[in-house]
Amino acid sequence: MHIPAFLQAMATGLILITCAFQVSADRKFPPARDTALTESVQARESTPFSQLRDSLRGARSQLTQAQQLPDKQHARRIRDLGRRLEILEAALERLPSLPEPQRAALRRQLDALTAQIATVLDSIPPFNLGLGIAPRAVEEFGIRVEPDLGTPSCTDASREANSEFCLEGPWLSTRSPNFINIKRTAFFRGSFQQTGGNQVSSSFVAERDGTQVAFHFSAEAYVDDDSSGANRRMFVRALVDGVPVAPQNVVFAVGSEQSPRSMLFSTTVDAGIHTVEMQWLVDRGGTAFLRNASLLVRTGPAISQNGTLVAHTEAGGVTPPSTSSNAWQDIPGMARWIYVPPNGMLTASLGGETSVEGAGDLAMVVRALVDGVPLDPSDVVFRRGARIQSHAYTFGTRNIASGWHRVRFQWFAEVGATATMADRTMVLAAYPSTTANASHIFVSPPSGPNLETSSGSFQPVPGLSTTINIGPRGNGEVAAIVSAEVFANGGASTTLALAVDGTVQSEVTTRYTDGQEAAQAKAFQFDAKRLAPGNHTIAVYWRADDGGTAGMGDRSMALLSEKGLIPDLAEALPLSPARYTQVNGGQVDPVEDNVVGLEPMIGSRKVLAILWDPLRDDVTPAPAGDVSDRIFGATDSADDYFREASGGRFQLQNAGVLGWFPSTLGDDYTVPKPFCIDGYINRQIEKRADAIQQADPFFDFSAHDTNEDGFLEWNELAIIIVIAQNSDFGTARARLTDPACGGGPFIVDGVEIPDVTEWFTDAEPADFVVAAHELAHQIFGLDDIYQSGTSSAKAREVVGPWQFSLMSARAESGDGAQGTSPHPGPFHKLALGWVTPVTVHAGATYFLQDVKLGDRVLVLPHYNNEARDDEYFLLENRRSNTPGFYDQGLGDSGIGIWHIVSDRADNGNSPRGVPDDQWLPFGIQDTQARRSIRLLRRFISYDPSSDNADANQNNPLWDMFATSELLSGPCNSLSEENVAAWGDCTPSGYDIRMLTPSGEFMAIDIDVN
């Protein structure tokens, strides 16, 4: 590969620009000789030119994708800048032969051209298809912290019925030799009904094609070996949209030392929504443990005046890099260029699989340099110990000149040691920091004597605090990347936590225990969310647990802050199956069932279909091939439906279609037995067991127990039992043992099967919708949102989803729904990671494409400055009968305006137009999802004295004609029109006007007051 003369000159000491900032003179280790990069390393290193070319290429792609925007001026400017870049690159090839004044001039030209390119890129309308919308309409970061992973999520009923299962315990364990998602267990309403627990996963949105993404993952971890000294390994990996990113298969922890581990991952994604999932496994013969896990997702462009992000990973390979030198050496592959915007702050994070061989606790020492000058702190003890572990540290500086800078990491080993770093990732970030409300702050006190404390209560760590300002809309969110050389003495554990205004947040702590590891670098990402407007002091606190003293050497905190978007895609969204009330002894009581959120669902899930014939005279089972086609076929199937509805992000995997198996129950299975016979009174439950037992000789259920824990979870294998019947019906998460007979776990092939899905059908082509509905319960955890029966008639008429959601249509419409195939509503799609949210920050004209083609939805958030669950409007473009797509038979087309009211304090209030006494009956239909997910309609008439509205139940969608505008107002407004009000009755501040008829593209004018 040809190395430009410009880069060769850089390797001999030339730098693009000299930066001025203070470097601590207090070093723990003597400065060693600074070696230059070898040509082979340079050849693998990106250059400013490659990053500029990539950014321009991405901008051209962006303009091509947004053809409906007035982009000719932007396109012309990009072409002009591209030509100037080529001319400048050619001139810089001659840099070594030029006199110094000309060299300096060319370097200034490169910085100036980059600034111009950044300005143009920042002005190009982003992916959201809106006019006049400023960039950065998405979050720069998202963070999710899952404390005490070993404590199951349990409803009150489950705690009462499952005291043995719902005990608190901080450590989550696995013996899985196969990669599985990191998730806690959960129990819902009964002894053996387990749901998918909260995972360490997040959705995130990239604003443009070619967006850099970095993931910081930390967790306390250790491994127990079945046999002493085996050094079995815990591995972790990150998947983005179901595909592993670099580095893959990271050794996260080895050994019984209970301490934080950290690793960085990187990738590049295109515009739109994406999902990251953390997975783990352990070598056979070991048990891996995790608790207090944290996942930070950072996105950003390589070129921008608003901030830049550069992430790069090098694989360890067969022979990982190592050094025995006590002189500074470049860590192979860990050098990159970054463009710093004006008034910039620069941070440089390094994560890697590391080990140090040698007598005693010898050290690997690491530092980060920018243009040859060390960042703060000047060097750190990165690692001690011979076992492979993943460690990370973040360096930085608060003041650095604008322009291109080269950052590299160096290391050396203490005398007698050999340091090794296998898989490794570097993450560079540069953001403006001297503005009045800086969103990125770096603090690192000067190196000096180690700190120690014997306090058993939390105290501030000296030098690790700063002040941020949250704007008037509130909902502030911070992520703190805390790095430190940590130790403990006298049997103590050093415990760290994040505090906001002197209050420790949620007691999420990370511990370092005396006697388990010598002093070395540790990192953890803390979070604080829903911060109110105004100034806040963010500080790291510590204490010494169990007596003795806690200790700390060099330390740093990189603080990221932003106005958190609503909903928070880094977290599981609420509204999985959860009741709002329950009846106890004739008394209606509130109940807190909403303990497990809806997680993104990406990739494929295995489904086994077992066909069971009840041997009824009036029912002839459909051919097995027809049933298989309704579930797994190329068209008119649940699989094809999910592929389309998810935009290709999710599909079913055919694990088998078995049967028909004839009933062995004898009498009519709908008639209960007189008393417990063979463990059953309820033959409806017994038929499921009968189907599985007959299928068992033809299918090895244990082969699908991926994590080998003896429990067949829905994400390992979903089982749908198909019962022959002349009309369609279904149930989900149906148990297999009869509680009336004290039924214990249902075990086949040595694995417990907790529950199944049932589908009663004659397998007509349209019947796949019922199968998809029931599988959405089983696999995704979605709740029903239909409102059926006369007691719910008014709620259904005014705000019912009706035939416009998979989770309501068939139950709402009965046989009249034949031929309809509604997509899930936008809330469920958003929770599953299937649509891209575009958050409305300011008034503008927005365009929405048919959601089946464009996968964008608008979010109008409620920033209420209170610690409450999210509330917002969701707007989608729904067209019925689009040729070649599902969403058929809706009966209406236009903009759907959905009101999501997650907090029970607000969703208990009846919507405008529904009298209080008609807002959902108590009983099985009184659920959080039914109260929270509302489809707003235009009022035909409205009586304010009774708060009673008439609306067209069948035509809820909006366009420029009969249903042209929904204006902000209080819910008790005397206007005869419907209004955009929040759940607490206050005006939303959003005026929504339709500018076009229904069609593939629709224009909506939104005023924000």
PDB file of N, CA, C and O in Angstrom, residues 845-871:
ATOM      1  N   THR A 845     -42.501  21.509   9.176  1.00  0.00           N
ATOM      2  CA  THR A 845     -43.270  20.599   8.340  1.00  0.00           C
ATOM      3  C   THR A 845     -42.516  19.284   8.256  1.00  0.00           C
ATOM      4  O   THR A 845     -41.338  19.259   7.905  1.00  0.00           O
ATOM      5  N   TYR A 846     -43.194  18.219   8.581  1.00  0.00           N
ATOM      6  CA  TYR A 846     -42.588  16.891   8.597  1.00  0.00           C
ATOM      7  C   TYR A 846     -43.253  16.020   7.545  1.00  0.00           C
ATOM      8  O   TYR A 846     -44.452  16.148   7.279  1.00  0.00           O
ATOM      9  N   PHE A 847     -42.467  15.143   6.983  1.00  0.00           N
ATOM     10  CA  PHE A 847     -42.978  14.182   6.010  1.00  0.00           C
ATOM     11  C   PHE A 847     -42.914  12.778   6.602  1.00  0.00           C
ATOM     12  O   PHE A 847     -41.919  12.406   7.216  1.00  0.00           O
ATOM     13  N   LEU A 848     -43.972  12.018   6.412  1.00  0.00           N
ATOM     14  CA  LEU A 848     -43.993  10.629   6.816  1.00  0.00           C
ATOM     15  C   LEU A 848     -44.372   9.762   5.626  1.00  0.00           C
ATOM     16  O   LEU A 848     -45.400   9.990   4.992  1.00  0.00           O
ATOM     17  N   GLN A 849     -43.534   8.770   5.372  1.00  0.00           N
ATOM     18  CA  GLN A 849     -43.825   7.793   4.343  1.00  0.00           C
ATOM     19  C   GLN A 849     -44.654   6.663   4.952  1.00  0.00           C
ATOM     20  O   GLN A 849     -44.609   6.423   6.165  1.00  0.00           O
ATOM     21  N   ASP A 850     -45.430   5.994   4.128  1.00  0.00           N
ATOM     22  CA  ASP A 850     -46.151   4.805   4.572  1.00  0.00           C
ATOM     23  C   ASP A 850     -45.195   3.951   5.398  1.00  0.00           C
ATOM     24  O   ASP A 850     -44.098   3.612   4.960  1.00  0.00           O
ATOM     25  N   VAL A 851     -45.585   3.620   6.614  1.00  0.00           N
ATOM     26  CA  VAL A 851     -44.682   2.971   7.559  1.00  0.00           C
ATOM     27  C   VAL A 851     -44.180   1.631   7.034  1.00  0.00           C
ATOM     28  O   VAL A 851     -43.116   1.151   7.435  1.00  0.00           O
ATOM     29  N   LYS A 852     -44.906   1.029   6.115  1.00  0.00           N
ATOM     30  CA  LYS A 852     -44.450  -0.239   5.545  1.00  0.00           C
ATOM     31  C   LYS A 852     -43.281  -0.043   4.600  1.00  0.00           C
ATOM     32  O   LYS A 852     -42.535  -0.975   4.310  1.00  0.00           O
ATOM     33  N   LEU A 853     -43.126   1.181   4.107  1.00  0.00           N
ATOM     34  CA  LEU A 853     -42.060   1.478   3.155  1.00  0.00           C
ATOM     35  C   LEU A 853     -40.946   2.311   3.767  1.00  0.00           C
ATOM     36  O   LEU A 853     -39.786   2.205   3.355  1.00  0.00           O
ATOM     37  N   GLY A 854     -41.280   3.164   4.726  1.00  0.00           N
ATOM     38  CA  GLY A 854     -40.293   4.110   5.236  1.00  0.00           C
ATOM     39  C   GLY A 854     -39.859   3.900   6.669  1.00  0.00           C
ATOM     40  O   GLY A 854     -38.881   4.492   7.107  1.00  0.00           O
ATOM     41  N   ASP A 855     -40.564   3.152   7.454  1.00  0.00           N
ATOM     42  CA  ASP A 855     -40.262   2.760   8.842  1.00  0.00           C
ATOM     43  C   ASP A 855     -39.928   3.918   9.770  1.00  0.00           C
ATOM     44  O   ASP A 855     -39.240   3.756  10.760  1.00  0.00           O
ATOM     45  N   ARG A 856     -40.446   5.137   9.484  1.00  0.00           N
ATOM     46  CA  ARG A 856     -40.242   6.276  10.376  1.00  0.00           C
ATOM     47  C   ARG A 856     -41.549   6.620  11.080  1.00  0.00           C
ATOM     48  O   ARG A 856     -42.629   6.551  10.498  1.00  0.00           O
ATOM     49  N   VAL A 857     -41.454   7.004  12.358  1.00  0.00           N
ATOM     50  CA  VAL A 857     -42.596   7.514  13.105  1.00  0.00           C
ATOM     51  C   VAL A 857     -42.165   8.789  13.805  1.00  0.00           C
ATOM     52  O   VAL A 857     -40.980   8.964  14.125  1.00  0.00           O
ATOM     53  N   LEU A 858     -43.105   9.693  14.023  1.00  0.00           N
ATOM     54  CA  LEU A 858     -42.816  10.930  14.749  1.00  0.00           C
ATOM     55  C   LEU A 858     -43.158  10.755  16.224  1.00  0.00           C
ATOM     56  O   LEU A 858     -44.182  10.166  16.572  1.00  0.00           O
ATOM     57  N   VAL A 859     -42.294  11.298  17.085  1.00  0.00           N
ATOM     58  CA  VAL A 859     -42.511  11.268  18.531  1.00  0.00           C
ATOM     59  C   VAL A 859     -42.659  12.699  19.015  1.00  0.00           C
ATOM     60  O   VAL A 859     -41.772  13.535  18.800  1.00  0.00           O
ATOM     61  N   LEU A 860     -43.769  12.987  19.673  1.00  0.00           N
ATOM     62  CA  LEU A 860     -44.018  14.292  20.281  1.00  0.00           C
ATOM     63  C   LEU A 860     -43.993  14.086  21.796  1.00  0.00           C
ATOM     64  O   LEU A 860     -44.987  13.665  22.397  1.00  0.00           O
ATOM     65  N   PRO A 861     -42.866  14.355  22.451  1.00  0.00           N
ATOM     66  CA  PRO A 861     -42.703  13.958  23.856  1.00  0.00           C
ATOM     67  C   PRO A 861     -43.297  14.960  24.833  1.00  0.00           C
ATOM     68  O   PRO A 861     -43.467  16.147  24.547  1.00  0.00           O
ATOM     69  N   HIS A 862     -43.597  14.436  26.022  1.00  0.00           N
ATOM     70  CA  HIS A 862     -44.033  15.267  27.140  1.00  0.00           C
ATOM     71  C   HIS A 862     -42.881  15.386  28.125  1.00  0.00           C
ATOM     72  O   HIS A 862     -42.573  14.424  28.835  1.00  0.00           O
ATOM     73  N   TYR A 863     -42.247  16.546  28.170  1.00  0.00           N
ATOM     74  CA  TYR A 863     -41.178  16.800  29.137  1.00  0.00           C
ATOM     75  C   TYR A 863     -41.823  17.390  30.389  1.00  0.00           C
ATOM     76  O   TYR A 863     -42.016  18.595  30.498  1.00  0.00           O
ATOM     77  N   ASN A 864     -42.159  16.518  31.349  1.00  0.00           N
ATOM     78  CA  ASN A 864     -42.925  16.988  32.495  1.00  0.00           C
ATOM     79  C   ASN A 864     -42.078  17.263  33.728  1.00  0.00           C
ATOM     80  O   ASN A 864     -42.605  17.632  34.767  1.00  0.00           O
ATOM     81  N   ASN A 865     -40.743  17.039  33.618  1.00  0.00           N
ATOM     82  CA  ASN A 865     -39.822  17.361  34.716  1.00  0.00           C
ATOM     83  C   ASN A 865     -40.149  16.615  36.008  1.00  0.00           C
ATOM     84  O   ASN A 865     -39.849  17.086  37.098  1.00  0.00           O
ATOM     85  N   GLU A 866     -40.793  15.474  35.888  1.00  0.00           N
ATOM     86  CA  GLU A 866     -41.100  14.690  37.065  1.00  0.00           C
ATOM     87  C   GLU A 866     -40.614  13.258  36.859  1.00  0.00           C
ATOM     88  O   GLU A 866     -40.471  12.791  35.729  1.00  0.00           O
ATOM     89  N   ALA A 867     -40.371  12.577  37.959  1.00  0.00           N
ATOM     90  CA  ALA A 867     -39.907  11.189  37.893  1.00  0.00           C
ATOM     91  C   ALA A 867     -41.094  10.279  37.615  1.00  0.00           C
ATOM     92  O   ALA A 867     -41.555   9.522  38.469  1.00  0.00           O
ATOM     93  N   ARG A 868     -41.619  10.376  36.401  1.00  0.00           N
ATOM     94  CA  ARG A 868     -42.778   9.583  36.032  1.00  0.00           C
ATOM     95  C   ARG A 868     -42.440   8.805  34.761  1.00  0.00           C
ATOM     96  O   ARG A 868     -41.499   9.118  34.042  1.00  0.00           O
ATOM     97  N   ASP A 869     -43.246   7.794  34.499  1.00  0.00           N
ATOM     98  CA  ASP A 869     -43.054   7.045  33.266  1.00  0.00           C
ATOM     99  C   ASP A 869     -43.399   7.921  32.070  1.00  0.00           C
ATOM    100  O   ASP A 869     -44.117   8.923  32.176  1.00  0.00           O
ATOM    101  N   ASP A 870     -42.921   7.506  30.907  1.00  0.00           N
ATOM    102  CA  ASP A 870     -42.986   8.349  29.717  1.00  0.00           C
ATOM    103  C   ASP A 870     -44.421   8.550  29.217  1.00  0.00           C
ATOM    104  O   ASP A 870     -45.288   7.692  29.370  1.00  0.00           O
ATOM    105  N   GLU A 871     -44.596   9.710  28.574  1.00  0.00           N
ATOM    106  CA  GLU A 871     -45.846  10.021  27.881  1.00  0.00           C
ATOM    107  C   GLU A 871     -45.482  10.755  26.599  1.00  0.00           C
ATOM    108  O   GLU A 871     -44.608  11.630  26.591  1.00  0.00           O
TER     109      GLU A 871
END
